[in-house]
């Protein structure tokens, strides 16, 4: 795999320097994008399919970095430049019932795979925005929870399909969709897809689209399992790595509050939710039950709060997300899966009320704030028994989370350093114990000492 430097491309020249199709450039201007973000500047030129380009790319980038346009633009550019006969301008015929009444399956040219319905719907929204001046390219989402007839109707003639893997394969097995015309496959949040058990579905989609020209894979990390997936389904991928875990989220302030008990945690949360600086917030819960109960409690306490989790119907989830986007909901209480990919720039605060199961989910959670160039605040509440999980999060993000206290809500006891946790430098042991360099020990010790808010 060949690493690509993020400075290899002309970010200074704006989008025009990227030589994208003119209708796409107009849509970009309508959206108010002036400069490509670093991930766009690094990923778009090698991904463009013209000339000898069109490389397979493996891109690590943080959420909120503009990664969606980084893969949509080269793919949409390729489709929009295809000769009419090949392009889906003839797509009006595809997926429609011909005169004989026999249904002809849809045959998309590009496939974007997402781990969750919410992300798929968001990506589809971005694709539709980017195609507003491009004629003849339609976008459809294929996600669970949507009635089949509606889905099939939307799928008819679509050139770009944004899908969750399970539902896509259902439709394929039902004969509603052909995948042999697919030229571009994008895997968004590939790490999450593996977490959610989609490895076999991805292998099957890989086989069904074997004649494709290009595969683009986006993932928060290049963990070994992601590299193994890339080795299986990509051809000599180039690697675009922009951020490391350490320099991620510098625009998001992170704070930790140690709490003695669940009721103490609740008081700290209540205190915070009364902060007038909050425009909108996501409060993360560990389970669907906790999510429902907390949302109810907050409603009773007079907050405009709703719950969002995977057990709710898709219609309800959509309505709640819409209410959040329109500002009718101020506090969204959510689980990890449901909140993945939410892109609402007015979310100023993220609260980790229930800790994430996995350290990398913490990074996804806090990335719901500080979007589109804004700053954000991520507040984590933890009990002494959570100290190892906090250690794992700090190790994963390779930075300590400063611990603070609120006057009147100080914890009675502070957790001891974990015996077997990993230090934020990735080594065994813990700051303050033997092994860490003196300066580093002092830094971590200072960060772990509570300071007043
Ligand atoms: P993403 O990482 O794709 O979820 O994008 C995060 C946010 O950045 C979205 O609200 C995008 O609309 C926005 N965005 C993407 N590219 C640009 C750009 N070049 N300039 C300004 N905003 C952008």
XYZ file of C-alpha atoms and ligand atoms in Angstrom:
476
model
C 0.000 0.000 0.000
C 1.360 3.401 -0.941
C 0.845 6.172 1.534
C -0.297 9.493 0.090
C 0.788 12.726 1.625
C -1.986 15.144 2.467
C 0.076 17.931 0.980
C 0.322 16.248 -2.412
C -2.633 18.132 -3.805
C -3.555 21.722 -4.468
C -5.795 22.665 -1.549
C -5.036 26.306 -2.229
C -6.621 26.185 -5.654
C -10.083 25.497 -4.185
C -12.405 22.960 -5.744
C -11.778 24.265 -9.261
C -8.235 22.879 -9.061
C -9.690 19.423 -8.536
C -11.080 19.471 -12.078
C -14.511 18.121 -11.218
C -17.452 18.125 -13.640
C -18.946 21.595 -13.916
C -22.442 20.710 -12.505
C -20.742 19.267 -9.434
C -18.686 22.435 -8.984
C -21.878 24.472 -9.129
C -23.501 22.283 -6.466
C -20.402 22.631 -4.282
C -20.655 26.405 -4.610
C -24.379 26.283 -3.712
C -23.517 24.345 -0.573
C -21.098 27.110 0.380
C -17.987 24.929 0.281
C -15.044 27.108 -0.711
C -11.969 25.020 0.062
C -11.730 21.253 0.012
C -11.191 19.919 3.509
C -7.849 18.120 4.011
C -9.401 14.703 3.453
C -11.075 15.927 0.269
C -7.855 17.495 -1.014
C -5.964 14.285 -0.342
C -8.513 11.697 -1.485
C -10.312 13.239 -4.458
C -7.412 13.566 -6.972
C -6.216 9.949 -6.749
C -9.812 8.694 -6.684
C -10.868 10.503 -9.870
C -11.402 7.847 -12.509
C -10.162 9.791 -15.504
C -6.866 9.012 -17.268
C -4.918 6.421 -15.352
C -6.516 7.423 -12.049
C -9.343 5.820 -10.179
C -7.186 4.196 -7.544
C -8.596 2.016 -4.812
C -8.225 4.069 -1.635
C -8.198 3.262 2.018
C -8.846 6.459 3.910
C -8.741 7.090 7.617
C -10.371 10.297 8.647
C -12.261 11.579 11.579
C -15.969 12.035 11.519
C -16.946 15.603 10.615
C -13.918 16.009 8.349
C -15.868 16.156 5.100
C -15.275 12.497 4.259
C -18.687 12.014 2.630
C -17.966 14.505 -0.148
C -14.423 13.078 -0.371
C -15.842 9.836 -1.745
C -19.065 11.070 -3.335
C -17.392 13.655 -5.549
C -15.014 11.323 -7.443
C -17.724 8.693 -7.835
C -20.364 11.174 -9.022
C -17.794 12.805 -11.294
C -17.084 9.454 -12.965
C -20.786 8.681 -13.429
C -21.651 12.133 -14.704
C -18.971 11.930 -17.412
C -20.031 8.598 -18.828
C -21.335 8.504 -22.380
C -25.108 8.644 -22.507
C -25.480 5.037 -23.665
C -23.586 3.746 -20.652
C -24.796 6.242 -18.122
C -27.998 5.783 -16.242
C -29.703 8.389 -18.387
C -31.095 5.214 -19.907
C -31.785 4.304 -16.309
C -35.341 5.441 -16.743
C -35.769 2.028 -18.352
C -34.052 0.220 -15.549
C -36.162 -1.009 -12.705
C -39.415 -0.110 -14.409
C -42.000 -2.643 -15.419
C -41.689 -2.973 -19.212
C -44.700 -3.417 -21.450
C -44.851 -7.173 -20.923
C -45.363 -6.452 -17.240
C -42.217 -8.314 -16.168
C -40.264 -6.339 -13.582
C -36.769 -5.453 -14.648
C -34.389 -5.226 -11.684
C -32.586 -1.987 -10.910
C -28.912 -1.992 -11.920
C -27.039 0.765 -10.076
C -23.586 1.919 -11.182
C -22.343 3.010 -7.783
C -22.909 1.533 -4.378
C -22.199 3.216 -1.044
C -22.414 0.861 1.933
C -23.070 2.275 5.392
C -23.383 0.597 8.787
C -26.617 2.296 9.829
C -29.810 3.585 8.286
C -29.238 7.050 9.671
C -25.832 7.341 8.075
C -27.179 5.960 4.774
C -29.947 8.532 4.767
C -27.543 11.318 5.562
C -25.154 10.254 2.800
C -28.070 10.034 0.360
C -29.047 13.584 1.314
C -25.491 14.751 0.572
C -25.467 12.894 -2.766
C -28.770 14.473 -3.791
C -27.413 17.917 -2.865
C -24.269 17.330 -4.911
C -26.298 16.144 -7.921
C -28.715 19.056 -7.935
C -27.337 20.380 -11.258
C -26.500 16.997 -12.792
C -29.167 15.566 -15.034
C -30.090 11.909 -15.187
C -28.357 10.556 -12.089
C -30.782 9.419 -9.435
C -29.992 8.380 -5.885
C -31.851 5.754 -3.835
C -31.429 4.515 -0.286
C -31.840 0.852 0.547
C -32.183 0.454 4.291
C -34.036 -1.781 6.686
C -37.261 -0.498 8.167
C -38.544 1.086 4.957
C -41.568 -0.669 3.383
C -40.513 -2.787 0.379
C -42.909 -1.227 -2.165
C -41.624 2.277 -1.381
C -38.047 1.080 -1.571
C -38.564 -0.674 -4.905
C -40.255 2.351 -6.364
C -37.353 4.585 -5.377
C -34.827 2.072 -6.594
C -36.201 2.070 -10.119
C -33.666 3.753 -12.381
C -31.309 4.773 -9.576
C -27.658 5.051 -10.621
C -26.370 5.542 -7.093
C -27.566 3.308 -4.293
C -26.730 4.095 -0.671
C -27.424 0.992 1.371
C -26.993 -0.949 4.543
C -25.535 -4.345 3.573
C -28.302 -6.603 4.926
C -31.195 -4.939 3.144
C -29.204 -4.621 -0.076
C -28.606 -8.381 -0.158
C -32.275 -9.048 0.678
C -33.334 -7.079 -2.386
C -30.681 -8.777 -4.502
C -31.828 -12.229 -3.401
C -35.402 -11.235 -4.125
C -34.403 -10.410 -7.715
C -35.172 -6.697 -7.337
C -31.639 -5.527 -7.899
C -28.689 -6.512 -10.084
C -25.233 -5.710 -8.837
C -23.222 -6.722 -11.900
C -23.280 -3.214 -13.402
C -21.726 -1.647 -10.291
C -18.489 0.177 -11.127
C -17.736 1.917 -7.840
C -18.134 0.534 -4.344
C -17.632 2.726 -1.279
C -17.479 1.362 2.254
C -18.218 4.135 4.727
C -17.325 3.540 8.376
C -15.905 0.143 7.472
C -14.755 -0.410 11.056
C -18.297 -0.026 12.251
C -19.608 -2.422 9.625
C -17.243 -5.076 10.924
C -18.341 -4.324 14.508
C -21.943 -4.844 13.514
C -21.172 -8.251 12.010
C -21.398 -7.329 8.317
C -18.139 -9.084 7.320
C -19.919 -11.907 5.453
C -22.359 -9.557 3.772
C -19.422 -7.440 2.601
C -17.680 -10.537 1.225
C -20.823 -11.434 -0.707
C -21.252 -7.911 -2.069
C -17.588 -8.015 -3.076
C -18.236 -11.216 -5.102
C -21.385 -9.825 -6.685
C -19.606 -6.666 -7.829
C -16.349 -8.283 -8.875
C -16.129 -6.487 -12.213
C -16.197 -3.051 -10.550
C -13.504 -0.502 -11.371
C -12.954 1.022 -7.999
C -13.313 0.429 -4.264
C -13.014 3.241 -1.723
C -12.909 2.400 1.943
C -13.302 4.932 4.754
C -12.684 3.977 8.347
C -11.897 5.759 11.615
C -8.844 3.544 12.079
C -6.615 1.218 10.089
C -6.915 -1.489 12.729
C -5.525 -4.885 11.621
C -9.012 -6.239 10.863
C -9.596 -3.269 8.526
C -6.318 -3.959 6.770
C -7.286 -7.616 6.425
C -10.621 -6.592 4.891
C -8.825 -4.244 2.496
C -6.458 -7.031 1.467
C -9.438 -9.247 0.634
C -11.552 -6.835 -1.350
C -9.248 -4.121 -2.763
C -6.613 -3.991 -5.466
C -3.345 -2.530 -4.262
C -5.085 0.241 -2.329
C -3.396 3.557 -1.696
C -3.573 4.717 1.842
C -4.678 8.219 2.831
C -4.065 8.845 6.510
C -4.640 12.387 7.626
C -5.189 12.447 11.329
C -3.647 10.341 13.982
C -5.560 9.519 17.134
C -3.507 12.122 18.997
C -4.366 15.154 16.927
C -8.003 14.301 16.488
C -10.690 16.494 17.875
C -8.525 19.382 18.945
C -11.605 21.559 18.461
C -13.566 19.500 20.974
C -12.886 20.179 24.621
C -13.099 17.021 26.679
C -13.859 16.820 30.397
C -14.312 14.052 32.880
C -16.377 14.154 36.085
C -15.961 11.360 38.588
C -19.217 10.508 40.322
C -19.805 8.349 43.385
C -23.042 6.696 42.269
C -25.709 6.695 39.536
C -27.680 9.342 41.443
C -24.565 11.523 41.681
C -24.106 11.112 37.922
C -27.690 12.222 37.398
C -27.113 15.354 39.479
C -24.000 16.213 37.494
C -25.936 15.734 34.258
C -28.827 17.902 35.494
C -26.359 20.584 36.478
C -24.814 20.521 33.040
C -28.094 20.454 31.127
C -29.010 23.767 32.712
C -25.953 25.376 31.133
C -27.186 28.123 28.854
C -24.304 27.610 26.468
C -26.011 24.427 25.246
C -27.661 24.922 21.917
C -28.384 21.247 21.391
C -26.911 18.182 23.060
C -26.673 14.435 22.699
C -26.705 12.447 25.915
C -25.357 8.946 25.345
C -26.815 6.034 27.233
C -25.338 2.539 27.440
C -28.534 0.600 26.748
C -31.891 1.098 25.062
C -33.636 0.822 28.440
C -31.384 3.439 30.003
C -31.969 5.606 26.929
C -35.790 5.438 27.235
C -35.781 5.951 30.989
C -33.419 8.881 30.898
C -35.338 10.592 28.081
C -38.569 10.183 30.061
C -36.964 11.536 33.225
C -35.597 14.534 31.358
C -38.981 15.228 29.755
C -40.552 15.161 33.209
C -37.894 17.563 34.402
C -39.032 19.957 31.657
C -36.351 19.390 28.998
C -37.222 19.095 25.301
C -35.689 15.615 25.165
C -36.361 12.503 23.076
C -34.838 9.036 22.874
C -33.221 7.536 19.770
C -32.248 3.878 19.642
C -32.371 0.870 17.381
C -35.567 -0.633 18.792
C -37.675 2.321 17.618
C -39.416 2.143 14.249
C -37.591 3.748 11.362
C -40.405 6.273 10.897
C -40.129 7.389 14.496
C -36.339 7.595 14.315
C -36.584 9.744 11.188
C -39.140 12.054 12.790
C -37.019 12.466 15.897
C -33.897 13.219 13.892
C -35.847 15.694 11.826
C -37.099 17.373 15.026
C -33.496 17.581 16.209
C -32.379 19.149 12.925
C -35.244 21.641 13.054
C -34.368 22.617 16.620
C -37.623 21.352 18.174
C -35.625 18.880 20.224
C -32.853 20.241 22.392
C -31.597 17.032 23.962
C -31.310 13.747 22.145
C -30.761 10.748 24.395
C -29.185 8.099 22.196
C -27.369 4.803 21.984
C -24.153 4.406 20.000
C -25.591 2.707 16.945
C -28.515 5.120 16.566
C -26.349 8.219 16.879
C -23.574 7.104 14.571
C -23.115 9.541 11.727
C -25.546 12.211 12.985
C -24.427 15.471 11.431
C -26.171 18.415 13.093
C -23.823 21.408 13.355
C -25.854 22.999 16.196
C -24.955 20.189 18.601
C -22.728 22.046 21.031
C -22.413 19.388 23.737
C -22.050 15.634 23.982
C -22.594 13.946 27.337
C -21.347 10.456 28.011
C -23.818 9.451 30.696
C -23.465 5.737 30.044
C -19.947 4.882 28.872
C -19.414 3.313 25.450
C -18.664 -0.411 25.282
C -15.657 0.200 23.081
C -13.034 2.910 23.317
C -13.354 3.802 19.633
C -17.069 4.518 20.113
C -16.039 7.333 22.429
C -14.287 8.999 19.500
C -17.383 8.607 17.330
C -19.588 9.970 20.081
C -17.627 13.135 20.721
C -17.416 13.691 16.954
C -21.170 14.489 16.984
C -20.197 17.945 18.258
C -17.626 20.405 16.921
C -18.867 19.867 13.368
C -18.515 22.052 10.303
C -15.659 24.076 11.784
C -17.319 24.802 15.140
C -16.058 24.056 18.616
C -17.686 21.511 20.896
C -17.619 20.247 24.448
C -17.675 16.558 25.407
C -18.450 15.774 29.035
C -17.997 12.279 30.425
C -19.435 11.087 33.717
C -17.879 8.010 35.245
C -18.033 6.059 38.463
C -14.945 4.591 40.141
C -15.830 1.142 38.742
C -15.475 2.634 35.226
C -11.829 3.541 35.707
C -10.531 0.848 33.378
C -12.874 1.878 30.635
C -11.745 5.474 31.014
C -8.155 4.203 30.838
C -8.946 2.327 27.632
C -10.498 5.453 26.090
C -7.490 7.561 27.016
C -5.176 4.911 25.630
C -7.117 4.694 22.381
C -7.250 8.448 21.848
C -3.733 8.771 23.278
C -4.677 11.725 25.398
C -5.806 12.034 28.983
C -9.268 13.448 29.619
C -8.924 16.241 32.172
C -10.914 15.471 35.335
C -12.831 18.388 36.833
C -15.305 18.927 39.663
C -18.366 21.092 40.102
C -18.506 23.051 43.381
C -21.075 21.340 45.583
C -21.040 18.196 43.467
C -17.526 16.958 44.189
C -17.059 13.194 44.460
C -16.414 11.792 47.900
C -13.792 9.427 46.563
C -11.601 9.302 43.502
C -10.801 6.106 41.639
C -7.463 4.477 42.062
C -5.303 4.078 39.001
C -6.167 0.846 37.200
C -3.681 -1.945 37.771
C -3.834 -3.418 34.328
C -5.045 -0.523 32.255
C -3.014 0.743 29.390
C -1.351 4.086 29.750
C -2.290 6.721 27.231
C 1.070 6.063 25.588
C -0.183 2.569 24.785
C 2.130 0.724 27.173
C 1.127 -1.471 30.068
C 0.886 0.152 33.446
C -0.416 3.545 34.322
C 0.801 7.113 34.678
C 2.497 7.623 37.969
C 3.666 4.052 38.138
C 7.151 3.103 37.167
C 7.933 3.034 33.486
C 6.484 6.341 32.258
C 8.956 9.126 31.589
C 8.968 11.720 34.344
C 7.501 14.577 32.263
C 4.764 12.347 30.946
C 3.941 11.107 34.436
C 3.586 14.691 35.602
C 1.370 15.560 32.641
C -0.978 12.639 33.156
C -1.050 13.116 36.898
C -1.990 16.781 36.429
C -4.665 15.850 33.935
C -6.167 13.308 36.311
C -6.195 15.677 39.283
C -9.627 17.282 39.430
C -9.739 21.033 38.952
C -12.752 23.218 39.519
C -14.886 23.752 36.434
P -18.772 14.640 6.965
O -17.431 14.392 7.595
O -18.838 14.145 5.563
O -19.888 14.093 7.830
O -18.985 16.238 6.828
C -19.090 17.088 7.947
C -19.730 18.428 7.605
O -18.840 19.237 6.826
C -21.018 18.327 6.798
O -21.954 19.202 7.387
C -20.638 18.811 5.416
O -21.732 19.418 4.772
C -19.533 19.801 5.700
N -18.534 19.924 4.613
C -18.057 18.934 3.844
N -17.117 19.408 2.981
C -17.000 20.733 3.223
C -16.173 21.774 2.664
N -15.287 21.552 1.706
N -16.325 23.024 3.179
C -17.207 23.258 4.175
N -18.008 22.313 4.747
C -17.905 21.065 4.281
